[in-house]
Coordinates of C-alpha atoms and ligand atoms in Angstrom, one line a residue:
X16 CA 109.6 -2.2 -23.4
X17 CA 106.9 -5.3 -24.0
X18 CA 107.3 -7.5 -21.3
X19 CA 107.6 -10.7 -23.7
X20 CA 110.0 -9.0 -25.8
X21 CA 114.0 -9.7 -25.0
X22 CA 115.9 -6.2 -25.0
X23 CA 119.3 -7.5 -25.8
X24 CA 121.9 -4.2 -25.5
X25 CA 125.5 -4.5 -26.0
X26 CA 127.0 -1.6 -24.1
X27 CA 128.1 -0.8 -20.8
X28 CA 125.4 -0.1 -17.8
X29 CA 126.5 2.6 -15.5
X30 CA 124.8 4.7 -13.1
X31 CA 120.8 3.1 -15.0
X32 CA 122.1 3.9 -18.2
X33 CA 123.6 2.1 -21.1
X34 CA 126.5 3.7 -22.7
X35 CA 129.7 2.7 -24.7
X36 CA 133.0 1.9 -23.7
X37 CA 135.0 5.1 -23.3
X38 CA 137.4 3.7 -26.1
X39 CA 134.4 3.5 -28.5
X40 CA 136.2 -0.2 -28.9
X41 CA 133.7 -3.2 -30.0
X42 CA 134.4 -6.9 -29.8
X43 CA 133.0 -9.7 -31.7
X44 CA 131.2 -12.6 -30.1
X45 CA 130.9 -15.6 -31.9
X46 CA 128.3 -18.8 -31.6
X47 CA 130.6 -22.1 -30.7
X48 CA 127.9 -24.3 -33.0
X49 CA 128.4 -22.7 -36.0
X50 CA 131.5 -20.5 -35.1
X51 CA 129.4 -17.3 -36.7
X52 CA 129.3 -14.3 -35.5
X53 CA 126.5 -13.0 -32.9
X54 CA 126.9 -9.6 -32.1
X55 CA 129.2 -6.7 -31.2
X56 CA 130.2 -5.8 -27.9
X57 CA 131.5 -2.8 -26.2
X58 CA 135.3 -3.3 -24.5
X59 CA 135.3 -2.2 -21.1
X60 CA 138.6 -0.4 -19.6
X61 CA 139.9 0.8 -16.5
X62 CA 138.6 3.9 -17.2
X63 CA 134.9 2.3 -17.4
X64 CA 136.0 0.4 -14.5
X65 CA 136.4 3.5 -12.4
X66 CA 132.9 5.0 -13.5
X67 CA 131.0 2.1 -12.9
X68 CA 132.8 2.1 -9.4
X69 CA 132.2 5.3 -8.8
X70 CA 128.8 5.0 -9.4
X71 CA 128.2 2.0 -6.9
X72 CA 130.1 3.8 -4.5
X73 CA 127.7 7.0 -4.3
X74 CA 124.6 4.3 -4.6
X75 CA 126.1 2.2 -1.3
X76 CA 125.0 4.2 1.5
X77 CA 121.1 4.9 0.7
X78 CA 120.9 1.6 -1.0
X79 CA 123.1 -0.5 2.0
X80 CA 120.0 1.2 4.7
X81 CA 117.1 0.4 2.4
X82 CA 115.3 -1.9 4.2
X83 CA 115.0 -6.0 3.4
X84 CA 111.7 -6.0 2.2
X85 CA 112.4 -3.2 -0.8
X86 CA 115.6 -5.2 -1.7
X87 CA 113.0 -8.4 -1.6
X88 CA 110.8 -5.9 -4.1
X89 CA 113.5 -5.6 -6.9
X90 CA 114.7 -9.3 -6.4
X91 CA 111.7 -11.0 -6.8
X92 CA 110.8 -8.2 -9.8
X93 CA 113.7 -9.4 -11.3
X94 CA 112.8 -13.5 -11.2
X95 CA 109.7 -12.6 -12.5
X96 CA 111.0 -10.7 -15.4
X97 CA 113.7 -13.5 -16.0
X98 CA 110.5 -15.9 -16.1
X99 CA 108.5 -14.1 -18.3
X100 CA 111.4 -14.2 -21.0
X101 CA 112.9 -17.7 -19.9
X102 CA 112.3 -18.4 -23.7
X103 CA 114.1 -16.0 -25.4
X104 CA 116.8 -15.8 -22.6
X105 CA 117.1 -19.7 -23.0
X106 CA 117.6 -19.5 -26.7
X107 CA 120.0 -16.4 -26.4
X108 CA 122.3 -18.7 -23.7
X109 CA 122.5 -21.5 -26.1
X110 CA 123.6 -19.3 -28.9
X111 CA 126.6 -17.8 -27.2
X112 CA 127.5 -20.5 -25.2
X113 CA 126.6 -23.6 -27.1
X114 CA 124.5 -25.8 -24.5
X115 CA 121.7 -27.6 -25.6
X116 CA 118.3 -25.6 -24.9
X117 CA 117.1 -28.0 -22.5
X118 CA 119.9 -27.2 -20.5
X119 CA 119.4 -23.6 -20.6
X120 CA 116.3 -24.3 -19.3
X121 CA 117.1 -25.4 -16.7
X122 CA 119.7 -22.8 -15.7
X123 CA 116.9 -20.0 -15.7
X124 CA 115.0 -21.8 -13.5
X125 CA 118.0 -21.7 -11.3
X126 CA 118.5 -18.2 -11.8
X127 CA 114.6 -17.6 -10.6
X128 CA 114.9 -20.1 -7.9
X129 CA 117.6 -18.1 -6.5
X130 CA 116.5 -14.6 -6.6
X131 CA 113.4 -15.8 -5.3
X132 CA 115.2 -17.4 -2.5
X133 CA 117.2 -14.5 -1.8
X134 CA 113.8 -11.9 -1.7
X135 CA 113.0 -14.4 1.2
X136 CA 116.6 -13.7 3.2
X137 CA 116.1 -10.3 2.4
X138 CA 113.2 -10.1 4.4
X139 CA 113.9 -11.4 7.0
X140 CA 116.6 -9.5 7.7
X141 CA 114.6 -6.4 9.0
X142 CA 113.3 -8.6 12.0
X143 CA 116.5 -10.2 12.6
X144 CA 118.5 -7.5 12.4
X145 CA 120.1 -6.6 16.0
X146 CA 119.5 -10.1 17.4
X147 CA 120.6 -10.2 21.4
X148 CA 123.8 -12.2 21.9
X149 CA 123.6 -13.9 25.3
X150 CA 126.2 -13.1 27.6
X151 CA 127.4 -14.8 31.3
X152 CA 127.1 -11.0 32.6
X153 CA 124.3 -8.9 33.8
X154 CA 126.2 -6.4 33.5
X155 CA 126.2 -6.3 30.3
X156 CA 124.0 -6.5 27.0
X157 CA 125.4 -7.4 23.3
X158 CA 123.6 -7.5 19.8
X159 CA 125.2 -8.8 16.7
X160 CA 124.1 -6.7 13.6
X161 CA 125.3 -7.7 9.7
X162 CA 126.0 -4.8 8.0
X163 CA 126.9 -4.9 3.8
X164 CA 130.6 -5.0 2.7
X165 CA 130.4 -2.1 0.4
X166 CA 130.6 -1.8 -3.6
X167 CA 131.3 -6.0 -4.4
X168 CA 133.2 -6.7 -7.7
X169 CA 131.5 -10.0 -9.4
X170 CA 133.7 -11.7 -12.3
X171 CA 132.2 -14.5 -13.7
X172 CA 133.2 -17.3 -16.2
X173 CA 131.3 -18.7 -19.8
X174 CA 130.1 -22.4 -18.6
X175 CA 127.0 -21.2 -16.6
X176 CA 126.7 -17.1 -17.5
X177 CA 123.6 -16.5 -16.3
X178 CA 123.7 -19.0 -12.9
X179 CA 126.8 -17.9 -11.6
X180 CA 125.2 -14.4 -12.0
X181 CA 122.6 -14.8 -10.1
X182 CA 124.6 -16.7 -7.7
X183 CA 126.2 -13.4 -6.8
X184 CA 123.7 -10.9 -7.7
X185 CA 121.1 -12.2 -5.8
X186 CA 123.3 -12.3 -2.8
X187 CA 125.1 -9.2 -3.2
X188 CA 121.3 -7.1 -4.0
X189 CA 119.8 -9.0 -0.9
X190 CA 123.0 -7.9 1.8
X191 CA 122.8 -4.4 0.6
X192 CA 125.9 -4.2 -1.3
X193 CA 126.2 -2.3 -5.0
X194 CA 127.8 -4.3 -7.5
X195 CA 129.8 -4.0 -10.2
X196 CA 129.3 -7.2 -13.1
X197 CA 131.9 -8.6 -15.5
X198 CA 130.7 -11.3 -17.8
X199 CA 133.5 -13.4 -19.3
X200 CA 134.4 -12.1 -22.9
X201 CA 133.2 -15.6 -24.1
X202 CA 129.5 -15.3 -23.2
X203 CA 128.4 -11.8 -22.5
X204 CA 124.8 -11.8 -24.2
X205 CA 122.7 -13.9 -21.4
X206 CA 124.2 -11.4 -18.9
X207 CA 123.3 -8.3 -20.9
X208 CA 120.2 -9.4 -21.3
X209 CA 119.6 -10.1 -17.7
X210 CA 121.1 -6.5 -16.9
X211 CA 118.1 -5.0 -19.3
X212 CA 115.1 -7.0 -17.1
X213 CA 117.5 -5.7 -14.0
X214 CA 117.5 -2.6 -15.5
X215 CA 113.6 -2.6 -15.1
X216 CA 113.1 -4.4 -11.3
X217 CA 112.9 -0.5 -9.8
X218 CA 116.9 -0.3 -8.2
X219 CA 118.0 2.8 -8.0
X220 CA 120.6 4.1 -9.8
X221 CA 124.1 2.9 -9.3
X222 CA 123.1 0.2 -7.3
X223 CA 123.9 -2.7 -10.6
X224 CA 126.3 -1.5 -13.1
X225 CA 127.9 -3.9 -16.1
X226 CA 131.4 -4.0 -17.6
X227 CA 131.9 -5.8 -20.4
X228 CA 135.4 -6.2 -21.8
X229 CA 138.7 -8.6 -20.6
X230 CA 139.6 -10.3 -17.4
X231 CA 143.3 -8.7 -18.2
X232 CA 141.9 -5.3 -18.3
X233 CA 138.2 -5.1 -16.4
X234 CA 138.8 -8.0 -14.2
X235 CA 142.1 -6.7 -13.0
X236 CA 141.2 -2.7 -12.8
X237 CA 138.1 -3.6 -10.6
X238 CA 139.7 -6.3 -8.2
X239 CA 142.4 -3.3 -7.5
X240 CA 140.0 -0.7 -7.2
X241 CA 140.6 0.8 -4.0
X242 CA 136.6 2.1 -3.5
X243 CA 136.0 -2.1 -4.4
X244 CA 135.5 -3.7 -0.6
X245 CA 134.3 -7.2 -2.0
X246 CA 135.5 -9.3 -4.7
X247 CA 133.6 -12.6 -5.4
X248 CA 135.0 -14.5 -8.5
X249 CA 134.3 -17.7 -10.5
X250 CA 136.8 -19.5 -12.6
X251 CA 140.3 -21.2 -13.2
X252 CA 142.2 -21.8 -9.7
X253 CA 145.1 -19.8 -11.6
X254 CA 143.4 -16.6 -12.1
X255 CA 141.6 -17.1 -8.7
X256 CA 145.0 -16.8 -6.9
X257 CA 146.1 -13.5 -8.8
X258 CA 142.9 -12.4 -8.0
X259 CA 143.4 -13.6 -4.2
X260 CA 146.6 -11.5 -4.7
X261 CA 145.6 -8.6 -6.5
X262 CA 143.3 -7.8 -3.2
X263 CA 145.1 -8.5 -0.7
X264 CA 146.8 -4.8 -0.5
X265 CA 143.5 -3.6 0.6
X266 CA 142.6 -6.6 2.6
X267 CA 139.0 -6.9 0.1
X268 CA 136.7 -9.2 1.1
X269 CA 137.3 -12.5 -1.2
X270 CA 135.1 -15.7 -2.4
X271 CA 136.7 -17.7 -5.0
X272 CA 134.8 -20.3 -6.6
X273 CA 137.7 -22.5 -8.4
X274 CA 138.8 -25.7 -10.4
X275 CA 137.6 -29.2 -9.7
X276 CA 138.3 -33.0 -10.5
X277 CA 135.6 -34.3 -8.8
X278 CA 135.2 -38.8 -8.2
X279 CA 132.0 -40.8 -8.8
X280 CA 132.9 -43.8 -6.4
X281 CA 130.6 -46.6 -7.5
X282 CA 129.8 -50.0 -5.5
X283 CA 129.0 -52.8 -7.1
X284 CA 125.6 -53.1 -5.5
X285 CA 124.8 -49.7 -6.9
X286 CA 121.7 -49.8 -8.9
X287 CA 123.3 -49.7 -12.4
X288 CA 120.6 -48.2 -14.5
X289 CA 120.4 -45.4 -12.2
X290 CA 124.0 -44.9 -11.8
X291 CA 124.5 -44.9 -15.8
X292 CA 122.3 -41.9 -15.9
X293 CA 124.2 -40.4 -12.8
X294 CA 127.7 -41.0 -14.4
X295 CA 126.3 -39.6 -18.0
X296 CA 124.9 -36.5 -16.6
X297 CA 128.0 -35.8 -14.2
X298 CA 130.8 -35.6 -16.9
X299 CA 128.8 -35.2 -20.3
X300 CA 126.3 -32.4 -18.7
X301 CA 127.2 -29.1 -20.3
X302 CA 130.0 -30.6 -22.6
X303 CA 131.9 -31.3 -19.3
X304 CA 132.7 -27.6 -18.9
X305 CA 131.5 -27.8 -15.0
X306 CA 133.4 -27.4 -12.0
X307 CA 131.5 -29.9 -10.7
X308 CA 131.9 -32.3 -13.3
X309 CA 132.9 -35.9 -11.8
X310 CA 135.8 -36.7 -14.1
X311 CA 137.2 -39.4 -12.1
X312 CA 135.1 -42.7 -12.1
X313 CA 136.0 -44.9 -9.7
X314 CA 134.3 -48.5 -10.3
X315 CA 134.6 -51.7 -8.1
X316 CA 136.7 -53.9 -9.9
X317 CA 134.6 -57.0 -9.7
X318 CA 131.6 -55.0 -11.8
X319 CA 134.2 -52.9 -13.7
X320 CA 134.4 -54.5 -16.9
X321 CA 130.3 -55.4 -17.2
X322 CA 129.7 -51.4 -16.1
X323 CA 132.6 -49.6 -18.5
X324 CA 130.6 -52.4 -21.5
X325 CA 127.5 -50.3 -20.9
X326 CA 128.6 -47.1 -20.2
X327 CA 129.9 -47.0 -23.5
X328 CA 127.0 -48.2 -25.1
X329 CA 125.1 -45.6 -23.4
X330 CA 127.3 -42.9 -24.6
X331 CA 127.7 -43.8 -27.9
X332 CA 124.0 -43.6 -28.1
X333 CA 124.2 -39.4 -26.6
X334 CA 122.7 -37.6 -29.4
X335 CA 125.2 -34.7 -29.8
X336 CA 124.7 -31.6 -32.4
X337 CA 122.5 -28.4 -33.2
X338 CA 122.1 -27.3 -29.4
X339 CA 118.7 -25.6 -30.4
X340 CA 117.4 -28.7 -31.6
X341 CA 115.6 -29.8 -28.5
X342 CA 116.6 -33.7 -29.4
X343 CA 120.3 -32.8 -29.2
X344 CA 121.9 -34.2 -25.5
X345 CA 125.0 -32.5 -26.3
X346 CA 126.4 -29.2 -27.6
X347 CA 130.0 -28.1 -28.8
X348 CA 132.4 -26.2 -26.3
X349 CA 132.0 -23.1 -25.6
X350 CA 134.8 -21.2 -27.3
X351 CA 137.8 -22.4 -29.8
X352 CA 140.3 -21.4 -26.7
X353 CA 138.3 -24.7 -24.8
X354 CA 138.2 -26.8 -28.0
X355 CA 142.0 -26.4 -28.1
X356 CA 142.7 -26.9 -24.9
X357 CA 140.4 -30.6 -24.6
X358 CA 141.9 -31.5 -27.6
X359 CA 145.3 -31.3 -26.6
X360 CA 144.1 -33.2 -23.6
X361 CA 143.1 -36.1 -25.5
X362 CA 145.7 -35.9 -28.1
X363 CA 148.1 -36.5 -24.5
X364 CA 146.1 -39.8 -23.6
X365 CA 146.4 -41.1 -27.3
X366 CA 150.2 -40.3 -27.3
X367 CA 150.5 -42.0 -24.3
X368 CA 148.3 -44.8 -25.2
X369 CA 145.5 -44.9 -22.8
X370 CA 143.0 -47.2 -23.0
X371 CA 140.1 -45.6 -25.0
X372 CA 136.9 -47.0 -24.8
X373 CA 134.9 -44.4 -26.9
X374 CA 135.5 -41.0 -28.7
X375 CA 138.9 -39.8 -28.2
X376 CA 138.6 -37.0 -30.5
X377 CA 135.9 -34.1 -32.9
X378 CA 132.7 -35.4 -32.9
X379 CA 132.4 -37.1 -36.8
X380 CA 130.3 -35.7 -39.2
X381 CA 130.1 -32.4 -38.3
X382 CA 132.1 -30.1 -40.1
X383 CA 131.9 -26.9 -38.3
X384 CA 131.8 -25.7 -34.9
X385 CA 133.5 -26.7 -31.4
X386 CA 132.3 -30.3 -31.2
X387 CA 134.0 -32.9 -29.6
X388 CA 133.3 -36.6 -29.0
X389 CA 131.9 -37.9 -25.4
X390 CA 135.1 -39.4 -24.3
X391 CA 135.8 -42.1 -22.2
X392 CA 139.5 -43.4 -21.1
X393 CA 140.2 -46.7 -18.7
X394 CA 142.4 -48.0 -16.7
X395 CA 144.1 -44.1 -16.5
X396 CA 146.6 -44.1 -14.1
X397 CA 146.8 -41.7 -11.1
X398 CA 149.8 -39.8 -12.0
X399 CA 148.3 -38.6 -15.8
X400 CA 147.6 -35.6 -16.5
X401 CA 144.1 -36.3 -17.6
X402 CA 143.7 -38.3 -14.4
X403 CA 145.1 -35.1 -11.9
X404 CA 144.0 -31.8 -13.9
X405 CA 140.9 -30.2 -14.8
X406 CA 139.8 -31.2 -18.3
X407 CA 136.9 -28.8 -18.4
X408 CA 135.1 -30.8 -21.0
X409 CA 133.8 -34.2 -22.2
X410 CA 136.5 -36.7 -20.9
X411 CA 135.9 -39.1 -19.0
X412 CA 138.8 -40.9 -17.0
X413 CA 138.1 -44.7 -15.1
X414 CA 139.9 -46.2 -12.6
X415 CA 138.9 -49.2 -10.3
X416 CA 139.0 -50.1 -6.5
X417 CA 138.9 -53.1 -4.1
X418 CA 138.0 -52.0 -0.8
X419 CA 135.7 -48.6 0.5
X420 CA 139.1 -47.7 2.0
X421 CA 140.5 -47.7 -0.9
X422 CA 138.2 -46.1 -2.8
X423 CA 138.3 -43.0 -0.8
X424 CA 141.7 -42.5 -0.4
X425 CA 142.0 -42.3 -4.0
X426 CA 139.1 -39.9 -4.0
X427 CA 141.0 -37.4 -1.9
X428 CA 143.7 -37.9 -3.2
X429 CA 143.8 -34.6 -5.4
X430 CA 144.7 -31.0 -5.3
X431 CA 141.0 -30.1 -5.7
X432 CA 137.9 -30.6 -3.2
X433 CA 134.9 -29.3 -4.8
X434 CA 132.0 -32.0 -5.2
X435 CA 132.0 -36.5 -5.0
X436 CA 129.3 -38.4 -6.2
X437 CA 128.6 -41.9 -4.3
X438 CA 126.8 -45.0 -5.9
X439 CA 125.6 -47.6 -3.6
X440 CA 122.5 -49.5 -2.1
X441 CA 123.9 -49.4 1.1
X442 CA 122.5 -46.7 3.4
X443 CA 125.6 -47.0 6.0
X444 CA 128.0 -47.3 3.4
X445 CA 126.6 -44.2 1.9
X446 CA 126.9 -41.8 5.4
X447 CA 130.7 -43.5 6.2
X448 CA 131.8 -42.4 2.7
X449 CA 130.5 -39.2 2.6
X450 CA 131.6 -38.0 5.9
X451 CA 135.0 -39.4 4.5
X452 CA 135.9 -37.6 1.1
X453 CA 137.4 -33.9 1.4
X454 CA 134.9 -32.3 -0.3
X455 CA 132.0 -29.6 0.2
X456 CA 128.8 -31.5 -1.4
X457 CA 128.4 -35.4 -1.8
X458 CA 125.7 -36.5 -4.2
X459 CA 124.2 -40.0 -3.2
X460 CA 122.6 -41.9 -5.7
X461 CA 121.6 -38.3 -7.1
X462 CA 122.3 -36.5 -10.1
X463 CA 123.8 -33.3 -9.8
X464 CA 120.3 -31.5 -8.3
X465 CA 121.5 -28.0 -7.0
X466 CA 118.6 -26.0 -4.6
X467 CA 119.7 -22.4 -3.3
X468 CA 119.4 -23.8 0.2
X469 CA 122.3 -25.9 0.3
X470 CA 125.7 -24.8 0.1
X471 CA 128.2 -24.5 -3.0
X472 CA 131.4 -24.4 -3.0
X473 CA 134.6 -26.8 -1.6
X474 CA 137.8 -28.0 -0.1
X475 CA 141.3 -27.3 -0.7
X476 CA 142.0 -25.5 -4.1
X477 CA 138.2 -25.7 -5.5
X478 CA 137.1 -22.6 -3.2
X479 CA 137.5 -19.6 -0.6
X480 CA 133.7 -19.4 1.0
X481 CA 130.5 -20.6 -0.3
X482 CA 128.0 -19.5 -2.5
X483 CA 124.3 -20.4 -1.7
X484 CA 122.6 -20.5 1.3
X485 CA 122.5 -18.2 4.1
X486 CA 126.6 -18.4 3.3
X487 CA 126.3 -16.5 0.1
X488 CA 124.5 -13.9 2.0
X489 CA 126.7 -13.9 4.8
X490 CA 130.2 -13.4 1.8
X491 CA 128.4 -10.2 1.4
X492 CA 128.0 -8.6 5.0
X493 CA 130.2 -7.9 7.6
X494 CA 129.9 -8.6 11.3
X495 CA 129.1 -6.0 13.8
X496 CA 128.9 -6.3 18.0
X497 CA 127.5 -3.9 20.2
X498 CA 128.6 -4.6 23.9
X499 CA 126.7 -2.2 26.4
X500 CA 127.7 -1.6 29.9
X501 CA 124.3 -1.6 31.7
X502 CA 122.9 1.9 31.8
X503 CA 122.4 3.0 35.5
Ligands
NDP603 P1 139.3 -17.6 -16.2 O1 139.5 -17.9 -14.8 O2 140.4 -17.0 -17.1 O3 138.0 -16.6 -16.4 C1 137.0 -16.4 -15.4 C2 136.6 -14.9 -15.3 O4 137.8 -14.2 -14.8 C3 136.3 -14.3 -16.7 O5 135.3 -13.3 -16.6 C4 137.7 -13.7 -17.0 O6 137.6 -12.7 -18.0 C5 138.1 -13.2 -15.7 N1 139.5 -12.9 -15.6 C6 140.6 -13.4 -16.3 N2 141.8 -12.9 -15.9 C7 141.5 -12.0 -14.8 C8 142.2 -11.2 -13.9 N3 143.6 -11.2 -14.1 N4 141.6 -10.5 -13.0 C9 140.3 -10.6 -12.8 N5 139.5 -11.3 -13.7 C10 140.1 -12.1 -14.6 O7 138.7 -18.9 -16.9 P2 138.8 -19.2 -18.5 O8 137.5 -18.7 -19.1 O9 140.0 -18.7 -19.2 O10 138.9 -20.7 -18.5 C11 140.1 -21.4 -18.2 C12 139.9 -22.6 -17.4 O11 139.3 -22.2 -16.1 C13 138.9 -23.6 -17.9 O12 139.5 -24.4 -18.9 C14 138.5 -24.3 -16.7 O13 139.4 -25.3 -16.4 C15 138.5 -23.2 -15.7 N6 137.2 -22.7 -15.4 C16 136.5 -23.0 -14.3 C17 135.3 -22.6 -14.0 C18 134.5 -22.9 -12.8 O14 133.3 -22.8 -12.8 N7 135.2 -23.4 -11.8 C19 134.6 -21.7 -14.9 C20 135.4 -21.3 -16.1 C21 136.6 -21.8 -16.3 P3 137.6 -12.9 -19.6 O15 137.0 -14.3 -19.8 O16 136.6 -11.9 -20.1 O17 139.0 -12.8 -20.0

C-alpha cells in the first residue's frame, strides 16, 4: 500500500488479518452534516469477540517479554504513519463524526504526540525494569518489576474516536499488553483507518485486533470475557458502572473515563478578551460533545451582566456549518441519538423558562443535518437539570458569585469531578482555587491545552484511574516484588 494513500477497510481485524463478522451482518454509518450514508460496516458478535480474544491471548506471552525498545519500534512506526496521512485521516474524522477539519487536526496531532510519547516510556522500561527497593534490612534485598496485565479490552466512545484510541493503544502497546479495540458504532471509520497504518507498524500477529459492532453485544461479550484481564473504557457514567460491574466477577483490571459538568469560575479582574476565547472554546469546542466541556459558568456578579453582553456577541458571531469548510468554527452533533437528546435538553429550559440569552434551539438556515445553535442560558438555577447533568453538546448554563468561597463551593458542588477552568489576574487567587475545587486538572487562564505528560482523568463519578502520563502506562501493568533473604 502507497504510503500517502488512506486504506480505509470495514471488517474485523483478527489475528493481522481483516475478515468479516461471523454473521456476515453489515451496518450503515452515516455522516451527521448531511445525514448520508458513508459506508458499510461489519457487526461484531460474541463469537468475534472470542476470536479476537483468543488471538490476543496466544500473542500475550512473546509480545508481553519483547523488549521496550521493539514496542518503541512499532509505536513510533505507527505516529509516523498516522502523520503521513494526517490529511486524509483528518478529512475521514470529520465525515463520520461531524467536527470541523481544524479540529480534526488537531486531534491527530494528539494521537502522534502520544504514541510518540509512549515509544519514549517504552524505552525506558528495559533499564528500569528491576529497580532496587531500599529496605531498613541488610538482610535483605527487594526489586519492584511491572509486569503487563494481560489481553486489555479498549471500548471507546464517538466525540474524540481517534484520541481516546490512542490514549489506550499507545499505553496498552507500550506496557506489553495485547488488546482488543471497539470503536463506538457511531464513528468507526477514523479507527479502521488507524487499524490499517497499525496493521503496517511491524506487530506481530494478535498483538492488536478490532471489533466493530454494539456496546450491547461486543462491549459486553469482551468486558465478561474470562481470558480479558484489563478493561479500560470511555463514555457515559451509566454504562461505565455496568461495565465496573460486568468485571467485577473476575476482579479485571478497570479504568473508566466518565461523565463531566465541569465550572469556568471567572473573576472579575480576569482579562476579558482572553477569557471570552477560553469560555468559547470550553463549551462550543467539538459541538460541546467533551467530557471536559465547562458547562457551568460561573461569573462575578459585579462584571456579570457587561461579560454575559459580550459573550453573546461573541457567539452569535461562531461561524457554524459545512465542517470541511475550513472557515466553519462549528459542526453538527455527532449522531441523531445526540441531536435528540440536546434537544430535549433545551426544549426543558424553554418549558421552564430560563433565561436565554442566545440560540435555544437548530441552528437556522440549514435544512439538513444534526445542527444545533451555540446556546447560552443565565441565571440557571442549581437544582435544573441543565444546571446538574451532562448536556454533551452546545449549552451553555451561567450562574453568578460573590465571594472566592462561594464560587468554589458551588464548583464542587456536583456529582462529577472531571476538569475546572479558573479566570483571574491574580496569581495567589489562582493556586488557592485550584488546590480547592474537587477535580483532577485545573486550567488557569488556559484553554483546554492537553500534553501526554500530564494526567487525564478526575474526581468522584468522572473517572476510575487516569489516562496519560506515566499513569496510563502504569493502568496497564501490574506490580511485582522480589524480597530476597541474603544468600550466604
Ligand atoms: P456510551 O457510554 O453508551 O458508549 C461508549 C462506548 O461504550 C461505546 O463504544 C459503546 O458502544 C460502548 N458500550 C455501550 N454499552 C456497553 C456495554 N454494556 N458494555 C460495554 N460497552 C458498552 O456512550 P453513548 O455513545 O451512548 O453516549 C451517551 C452519553 O454518554 C453522551 O450523551 C454523553 O453524555 C456521554 N459520553 C461521554 C463521553 C466521555 O468522553 N466522557 C464520551 C461519549 C459519551 P456503541 O456506541 O457501539 O453502542
Amino acid at each position: 500500500m502507497a504510503h500517502n494513500q488512506l486504506h480505509q477497510p470495514h471488517q474485523l481485524y483478527i489475528a493481522g488479518r481483516w475478515c468479516d463478522a461471523r454473521s456476515g451482518r453489515m451496518e450503515t454509518v452515516f455522516n451527521p452534516a448531511t445525514e448520508a450514508a458513508l459506508a458499510e460496516v461489519a457487526v461484531g458478535a460474541a463469537q468475534d469477540v472470542d476470536d479476537a480474544v483468543a488471538a490476543a491471548a496466544a500473542a500475550q506471552a512473546a509480545w508481553g517479554k519483547s523488549t521496550g525498545v521493539e514496542r518503541a519500534a512499532c509505536l513510533r512506526a505507527i505516529a509516523s504513519g498516522v502523520l503521513e496521512q494526517q490529511e486524509q485521516l483528518a478529512r475521514l474524522q470529520t465525515a463520520n463524526n461531524g467536527k470541523p477539519l481544524s479540529e480534526s487536526l488537531i486531534d491527530i496531532g494528539d494521537v502522534v504526540a502520544t504514541f510518540n510519547y509512549y515509544a519514549e516510556l517504552a524505552e525506558q522500561l528495559d533499564t528500569h525494569q528491576d529497580q532496587p527497593v531500599i529496605l531498613p534490612s541488610d538482610d535483605f534485598t527487594a526489586t519492584l518489576r511491572r509486569e503487563p496485565c494481560g489481553v486489555a479490552a479498549l471500548i471507546v466512545p464517538w466525540n474524540f474516536p481517534m484520541v481516546t484510541t490512542a490514549w489506550k493503544v499507545a499505553p496498552a502497546l507500550a506496557a506489553g499488553c495485547t488488546v482488543v479495540l471497539k470503536p463506538s458504532e457511531i464513528t468507526p471509520l477514523p479507527e479502521l483507518a488507524l487499524a490499517a497504518i497499525i496493521d503496517q507498524a511491524g506487530l506481530p500477529a494478535g498483538v492488536f485486533n478490532l471489533i466493530t459492532g454494539s456496546g450491547a453485544e461486543v462491549g459486553a461479550a469482551l468486558v465478561s470475557h474470562p481470558a480479558v484481564r484489563k478493561v479500560s473504557f470511555t463514555g457515559s457514567t451509566a454504562v461505565g458502572q455496568t461495565v465496573m460491574r460486568a468485571a467485577a466477577d473476575d476482579l479485571k483490571r478497570v479504568s473508566l473515563e466518565l461523565g463531566g459538568k465541569s465550572a469556568a469560575l471567572m473573576f472579575a479582574d480576569a482579562d476579558i478578551e482572553q477569557a471570552l476565547d477560553i469560555v468559547c472554546g470550553g463549551i462550543f469546542f467539538n459541538a460541546g460533545q467533551m467530557c471536559s466541556a465547562t458547562s457551568r459558568l460561573l461569573i462575578e456578579r459585579s462584571i456579570a451582566e457587561d461579560f454575559t453582553a459580550r459573550l453573546k456577541q461573541r457567539v452569535e458571531s461562531i461561524k457554524v456549518g459545512d465542517p470541511m469548510d475550513p472557515a466553519t468554527q462549528m459542526g453538527p452533533l455527532s449522531s441523531r441519538q445526540q441531536y435528540r437528546k440536546v434537544q430535549q435538553y433545551i426544549q426543558q429550559g424553554l418549558n421552564a423558562g430560563l433565561n436565554v440569552v442566545t440560540g435555544g434551539g437548530r441552528q437556522p438556515a440549514i435544512s439538513r443535518g444534526y445542527f444545533v445553535a451555540p446556546t447560552i442560558f443565565a441565571d440557571v438555577p442549581f437544582d435544573s437539570p441543565l444546571w446538574c447533568e451532562e448536556i454533551f453538546g452546545p449549552v451553555l448554563c451561567i450562574n453568578t458569585f460573590d465571594s472566592e468561597q462561594e464560587a468554589i463551593a458551588i464548583a464542587n458542588r456536583s456529582e462529577y469531578g472531571l476538569v475546572a477552568t479558573v479566570l483571574t489576574s491574580d496569581r495567589e487567587r489562582a493556586s488557592r482555587v485550584s488546590a480547592a475545587l474537587d477535580v483532577g486538572l485545573v486550567w488557569v487562564n488556559s484553554p483546554q491545552v492537553i500534553f501526554p505528560q500530564t494526567s487525564w482523568g478526575g474526581m468522584k463519578k468522572s473517572s476510575i484511574g487516569r489516562e496519560l502520563g506515566p499513569w496510563g502506562l502504569h493502568a496497564f501493568q501490574e506490580i511485582k516484588h522480589v524480597v530476597m533473604a541474603a544468600f550466604g
